[in-house]
XYZ file of C-alpha atoms in Angstrom:
335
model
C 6.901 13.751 13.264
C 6.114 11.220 15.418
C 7.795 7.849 15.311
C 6.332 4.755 15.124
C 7.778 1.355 16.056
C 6.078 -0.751 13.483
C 7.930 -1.557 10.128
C 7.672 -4.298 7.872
C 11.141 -4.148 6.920
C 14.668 -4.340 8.539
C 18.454 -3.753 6.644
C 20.746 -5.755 8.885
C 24.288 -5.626 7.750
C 24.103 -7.523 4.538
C 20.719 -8.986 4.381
C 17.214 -7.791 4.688
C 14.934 -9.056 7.395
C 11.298 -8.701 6.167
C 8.070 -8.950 8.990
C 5.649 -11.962 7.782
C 2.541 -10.018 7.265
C 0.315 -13.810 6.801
C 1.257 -14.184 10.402
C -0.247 -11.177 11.930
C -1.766 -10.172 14.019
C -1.296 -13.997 16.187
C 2.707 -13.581 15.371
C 5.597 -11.367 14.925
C 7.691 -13.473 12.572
C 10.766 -12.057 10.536
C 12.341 -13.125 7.196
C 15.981 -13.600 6.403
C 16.325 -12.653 2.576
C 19.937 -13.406 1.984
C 19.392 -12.848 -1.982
C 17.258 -11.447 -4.869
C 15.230 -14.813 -5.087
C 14.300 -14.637 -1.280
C 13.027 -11.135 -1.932
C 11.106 -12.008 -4.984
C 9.243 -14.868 -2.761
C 8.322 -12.285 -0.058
C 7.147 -9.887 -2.351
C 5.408 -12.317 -4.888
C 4.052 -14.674 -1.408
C 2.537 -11.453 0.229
C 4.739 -11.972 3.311
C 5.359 -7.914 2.462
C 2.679 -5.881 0.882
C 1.659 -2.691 0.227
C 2.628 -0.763 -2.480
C 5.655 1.371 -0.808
C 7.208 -1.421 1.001
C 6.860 -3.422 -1.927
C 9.275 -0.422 -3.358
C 11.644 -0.699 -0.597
C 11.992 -4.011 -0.557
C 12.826 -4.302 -4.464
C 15.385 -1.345 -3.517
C 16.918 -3.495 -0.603
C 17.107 -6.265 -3.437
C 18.790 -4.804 -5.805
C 21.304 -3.829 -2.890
C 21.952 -7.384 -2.332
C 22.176 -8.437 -5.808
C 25.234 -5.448 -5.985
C 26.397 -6.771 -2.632
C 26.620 -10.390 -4.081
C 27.764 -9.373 -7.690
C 24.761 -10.298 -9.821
C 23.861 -9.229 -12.689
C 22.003 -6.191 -11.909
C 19.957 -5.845 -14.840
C 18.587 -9.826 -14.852
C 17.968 -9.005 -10.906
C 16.056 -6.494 -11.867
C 13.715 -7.739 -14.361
C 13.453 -10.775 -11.325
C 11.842 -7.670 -8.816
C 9.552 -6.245 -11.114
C 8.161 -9.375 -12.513
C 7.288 -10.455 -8.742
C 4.050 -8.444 -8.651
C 3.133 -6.778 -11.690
C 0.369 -3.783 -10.728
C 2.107 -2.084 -8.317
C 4.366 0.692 -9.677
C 6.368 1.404 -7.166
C 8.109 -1.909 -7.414
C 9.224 -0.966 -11.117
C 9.741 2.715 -9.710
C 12.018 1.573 -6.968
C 14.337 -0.440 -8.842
C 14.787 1.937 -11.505
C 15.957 4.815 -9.028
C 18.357 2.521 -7.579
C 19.524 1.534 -11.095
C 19.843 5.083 -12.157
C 21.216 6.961 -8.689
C 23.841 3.630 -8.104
C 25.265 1.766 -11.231
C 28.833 2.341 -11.256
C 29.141 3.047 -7.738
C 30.199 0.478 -5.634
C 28.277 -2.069 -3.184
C 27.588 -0.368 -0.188
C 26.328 2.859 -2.467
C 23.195 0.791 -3.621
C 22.831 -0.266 0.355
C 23.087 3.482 1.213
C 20.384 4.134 -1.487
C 18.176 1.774 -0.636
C 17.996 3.140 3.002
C 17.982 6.876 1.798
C 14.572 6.078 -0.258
C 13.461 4.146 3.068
C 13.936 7.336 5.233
C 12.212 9.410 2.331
C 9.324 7.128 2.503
C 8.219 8.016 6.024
C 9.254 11.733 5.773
C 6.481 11.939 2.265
C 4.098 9.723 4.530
C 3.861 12.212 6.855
C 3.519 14.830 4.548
C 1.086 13.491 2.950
C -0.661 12.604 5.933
C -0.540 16.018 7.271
C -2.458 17.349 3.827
C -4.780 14.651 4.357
C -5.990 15.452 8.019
C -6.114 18.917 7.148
C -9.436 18.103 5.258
C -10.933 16.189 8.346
C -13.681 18.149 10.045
C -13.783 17.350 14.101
C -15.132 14.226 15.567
C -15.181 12.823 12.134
C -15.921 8.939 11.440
C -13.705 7.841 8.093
C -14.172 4.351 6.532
C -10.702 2.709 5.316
C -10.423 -0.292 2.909
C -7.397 -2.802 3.100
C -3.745 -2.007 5.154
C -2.406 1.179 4.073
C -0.499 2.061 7.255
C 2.874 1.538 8.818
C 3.055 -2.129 7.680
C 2.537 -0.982 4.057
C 5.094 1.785 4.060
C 8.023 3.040 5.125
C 6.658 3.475 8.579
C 4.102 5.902 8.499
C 1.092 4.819 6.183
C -0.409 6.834 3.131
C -4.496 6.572 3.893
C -4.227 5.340 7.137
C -1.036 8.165 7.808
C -4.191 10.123 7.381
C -6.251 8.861 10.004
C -2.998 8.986 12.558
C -2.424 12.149 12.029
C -6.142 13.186 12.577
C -6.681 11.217 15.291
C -3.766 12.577 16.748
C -5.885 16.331 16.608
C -8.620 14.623 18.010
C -10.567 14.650 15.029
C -11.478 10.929 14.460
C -14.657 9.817 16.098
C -14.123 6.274 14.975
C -12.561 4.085 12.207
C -14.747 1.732 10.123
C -12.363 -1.048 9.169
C -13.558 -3.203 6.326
C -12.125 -6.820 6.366
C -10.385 -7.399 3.029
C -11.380 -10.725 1.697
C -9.558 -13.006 0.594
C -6.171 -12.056 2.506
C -8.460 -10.033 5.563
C -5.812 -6.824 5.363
C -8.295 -4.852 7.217
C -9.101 -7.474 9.750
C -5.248 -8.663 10.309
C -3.048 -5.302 10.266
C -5.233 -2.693 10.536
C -7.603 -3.535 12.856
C -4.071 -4.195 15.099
C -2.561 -1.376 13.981
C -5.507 0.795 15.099
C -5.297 -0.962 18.194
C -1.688 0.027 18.710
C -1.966 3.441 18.288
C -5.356 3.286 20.412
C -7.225 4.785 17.761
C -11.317 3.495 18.135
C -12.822 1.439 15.199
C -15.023 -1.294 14.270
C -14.730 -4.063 12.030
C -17.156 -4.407 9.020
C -17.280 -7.648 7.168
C -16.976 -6.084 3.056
C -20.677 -6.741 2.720
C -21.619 -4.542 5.130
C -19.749 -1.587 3.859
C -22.873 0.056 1.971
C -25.106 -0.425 4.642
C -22.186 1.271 7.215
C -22.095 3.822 4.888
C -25.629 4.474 4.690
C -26.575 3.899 8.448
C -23.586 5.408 10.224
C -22.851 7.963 8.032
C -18.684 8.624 7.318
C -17.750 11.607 6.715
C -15.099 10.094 4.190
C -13.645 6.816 2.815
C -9.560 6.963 2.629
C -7.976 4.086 0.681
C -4.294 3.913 -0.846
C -3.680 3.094 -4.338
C -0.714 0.746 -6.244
C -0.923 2.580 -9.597
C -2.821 6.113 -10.741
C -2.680 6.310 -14.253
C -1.825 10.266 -16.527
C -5.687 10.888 -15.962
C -6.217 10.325 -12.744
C -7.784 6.553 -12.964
C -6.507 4.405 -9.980
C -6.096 1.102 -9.193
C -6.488 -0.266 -5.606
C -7.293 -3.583 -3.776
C -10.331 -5.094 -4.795
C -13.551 -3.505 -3.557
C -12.002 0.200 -3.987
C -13.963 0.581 -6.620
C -16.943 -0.124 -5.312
C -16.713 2.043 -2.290
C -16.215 4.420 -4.723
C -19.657 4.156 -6.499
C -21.326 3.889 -3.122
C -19.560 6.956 -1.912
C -20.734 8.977 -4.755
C -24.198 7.445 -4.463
C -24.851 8.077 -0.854
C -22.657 11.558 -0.950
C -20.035 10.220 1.249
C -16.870 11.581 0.378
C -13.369 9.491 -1.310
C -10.179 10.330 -0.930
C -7.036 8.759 -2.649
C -4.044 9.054 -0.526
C -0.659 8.100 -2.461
C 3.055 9.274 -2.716
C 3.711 10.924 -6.033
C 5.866 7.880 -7.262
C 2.687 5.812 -7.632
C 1.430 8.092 -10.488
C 2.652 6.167 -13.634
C 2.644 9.178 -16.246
C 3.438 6.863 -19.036
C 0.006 4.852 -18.580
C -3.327 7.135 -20.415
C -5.433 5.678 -18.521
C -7.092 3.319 -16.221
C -7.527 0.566 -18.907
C -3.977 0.214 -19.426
C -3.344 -0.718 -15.870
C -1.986 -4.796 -15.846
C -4.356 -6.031 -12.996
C -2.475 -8.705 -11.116
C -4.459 -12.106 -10.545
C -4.116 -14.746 -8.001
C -5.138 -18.267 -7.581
C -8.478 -18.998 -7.012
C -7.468 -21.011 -4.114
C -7.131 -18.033 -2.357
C -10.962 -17.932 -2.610
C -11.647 -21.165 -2.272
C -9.626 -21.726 1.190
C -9.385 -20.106 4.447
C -6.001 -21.314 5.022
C -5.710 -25.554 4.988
C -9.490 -25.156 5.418
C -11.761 -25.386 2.270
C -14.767 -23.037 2.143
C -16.363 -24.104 -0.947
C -17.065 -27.157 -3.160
C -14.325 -29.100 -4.332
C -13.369 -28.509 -7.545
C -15.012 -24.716 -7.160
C -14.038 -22.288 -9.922
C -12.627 -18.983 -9.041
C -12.049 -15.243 -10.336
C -9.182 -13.570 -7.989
C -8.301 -10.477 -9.408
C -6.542 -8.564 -6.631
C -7.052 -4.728 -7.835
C -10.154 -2.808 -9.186
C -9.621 0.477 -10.896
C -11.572 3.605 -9.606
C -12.369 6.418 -12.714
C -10.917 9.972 -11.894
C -14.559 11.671 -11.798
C -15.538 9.144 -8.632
C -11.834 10.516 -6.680
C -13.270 13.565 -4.807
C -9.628 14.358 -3.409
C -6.126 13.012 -4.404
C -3.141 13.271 -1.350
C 0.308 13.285 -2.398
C 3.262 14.506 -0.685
C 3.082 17.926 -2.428
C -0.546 18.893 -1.418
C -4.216 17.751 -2.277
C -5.235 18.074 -5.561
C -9.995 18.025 -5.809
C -11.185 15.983 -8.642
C -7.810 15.160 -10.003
C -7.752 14.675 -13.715
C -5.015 14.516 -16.497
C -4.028 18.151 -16.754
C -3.816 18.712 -12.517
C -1.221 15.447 -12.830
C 0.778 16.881 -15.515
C 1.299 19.864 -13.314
C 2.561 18.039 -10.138
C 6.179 17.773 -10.625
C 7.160 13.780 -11.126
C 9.157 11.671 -8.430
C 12.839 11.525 -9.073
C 13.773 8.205 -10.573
């Protein structure tokens, strides 16, 4: 396994140092979370996203609240109330909870790292099943940040594409943008460029035409939550791509660790689908971009049914057309 020097996320001692994701790709700027409430406003201010480092740096939290002497449970309900959808947030703090309480301190920090070396060792795993499906000189289309910056330090969906590319089977990446917070047009369009991987930036409104005109061979997105059946939610627009794929015979793939299958959940309805303000929307930064006073809807996920999911990637292998009784046969994640 190759290593890769971009992570989002730092353990220094006795405080976590978090990468700003807002101020990519202009600026490299780390933050100093010296307690649970710093971690909650990184999380909760999208300074880290993506649904694995989201986990990690809830574990790291709950590290400092045992370092500081909080109450662990209170601390606890603080992390998983800081972005609801995701799973591996609740996941996360729950393993550390489980594996740690009535250990002492610097248990929960050894933890907390242990599940961050895990991370990138099921990244590439999964990443490894995922290329495996590639045909050569393949073009893929991708759909918000799912890489390094998201993780561990490897990537889930775009792990995928790494690993490909890496057996010369990727042709070219098509990028789309990821309105309102422009993941695709931030982090991955730079982290393509890093690992010198060729693409091309789509605004989201061209995706359908890109699909019909140039032709992928498949779209690989992430996901924050898969519900018992199969149903998965991923950043808005996922969805979509997934009725266009089907329509125009391009092929989807679903590439997530085995922690982000929430067992308890029947289905896709019974995901809780975050929204954010509509300012968000509204503004592009300080600048306004529509009327003042403008209304807004900014819900942040969109859930994909099982029968539009061609292919589901977890660490232990790839499961075609997953559905509720190939789930219930994977083994679940510890924790």
């Amino acid at each position: 396994m190759a290593a890769t020097m971009l992570t989002p996320l730092r353990w220094m001692d006795d405080h976590l140092l978090v990468l700003d994701q807002r101020a990519l790709p202009a600026e490299q700027r780390w933050i100093r979370c010296d307690t649970v409430a710093d971690v909650v406003n990184v999380i909760a201010g999208m300074a880290v996203r993506g649904a694995p480092a989201i986990g990690l740096a809830g574990a790291y939290g709950m590290a400092i609240a045992a370092l500081r002497s909080e109450d662990l449970a209170d601390r606890a309900d603080m992390l998983c109330g800081a972005r609801p959808t995701a799973v591996h947030l609740a996941w996360a703090v729950q393993a550390m909870r489980s594996r740690c309480t009535g250990k002492d301190a610097q248990a929960w920090v050894q933890y907390a790292q242990q599940l961050h070396a895990e991370d990138a060792e099921l990244n590439f795993a999964m990443a490894s099943h995922g290329a495996a499906l590639i045909s050569p000189g393949s073009r893929v289309m991708t759909h918000c940040n799912t890489g390094a910056l998201a993780t561990g330090g490897w990537g889930t969906a775009l792990g995928v594409i790494r690993v490909a590319h890496g057996a010369g089977k990727i042709a070219e990446v098509l990028a789309g943008e990821t309105r309102p917070w422009l993941q695709g047009a931030r982090l991955t369009a730079w982290e393509l460029q890093q690992e010198k991987i060729p693409y091309r930036l789509l605004a989201d409104g061209a995706m359908a035409w890109a699909m019909r005109q140039l032709r992928p061979e498949w779209v690989i997105v992430g996901a924050d939550r898969i519900a018992a059946n199969g149903d998965t939610a991923n950043k808005i627009g996922t969805f979509s791509l997934a009725v266009l794929a089907r329509s125009l015979g391009v092929k989807f793939m679903v590439v997530a660790p085995d922690a982000t299958i929430d067992r308890t959940l029947e289905s896709g309805a019974d995901i809780p689908i975050e929204e954010r303000p509509g300012e968000e929307l509204t503004r592009l930064g300080a600048q306004p971009i529509a009327p003042a006073g403008a209304v807004a809807w900014n819900p942040v996920f969109d859930v994909t049914p099982a029968e539009l999911i061609d292919v589901l990637v977890t660490e232990h292998g790839a499961i075609s057309q997953p559905d509720r009784s190939q789930l219930a046969a994977v083994a679940p994640a510890a924790g």
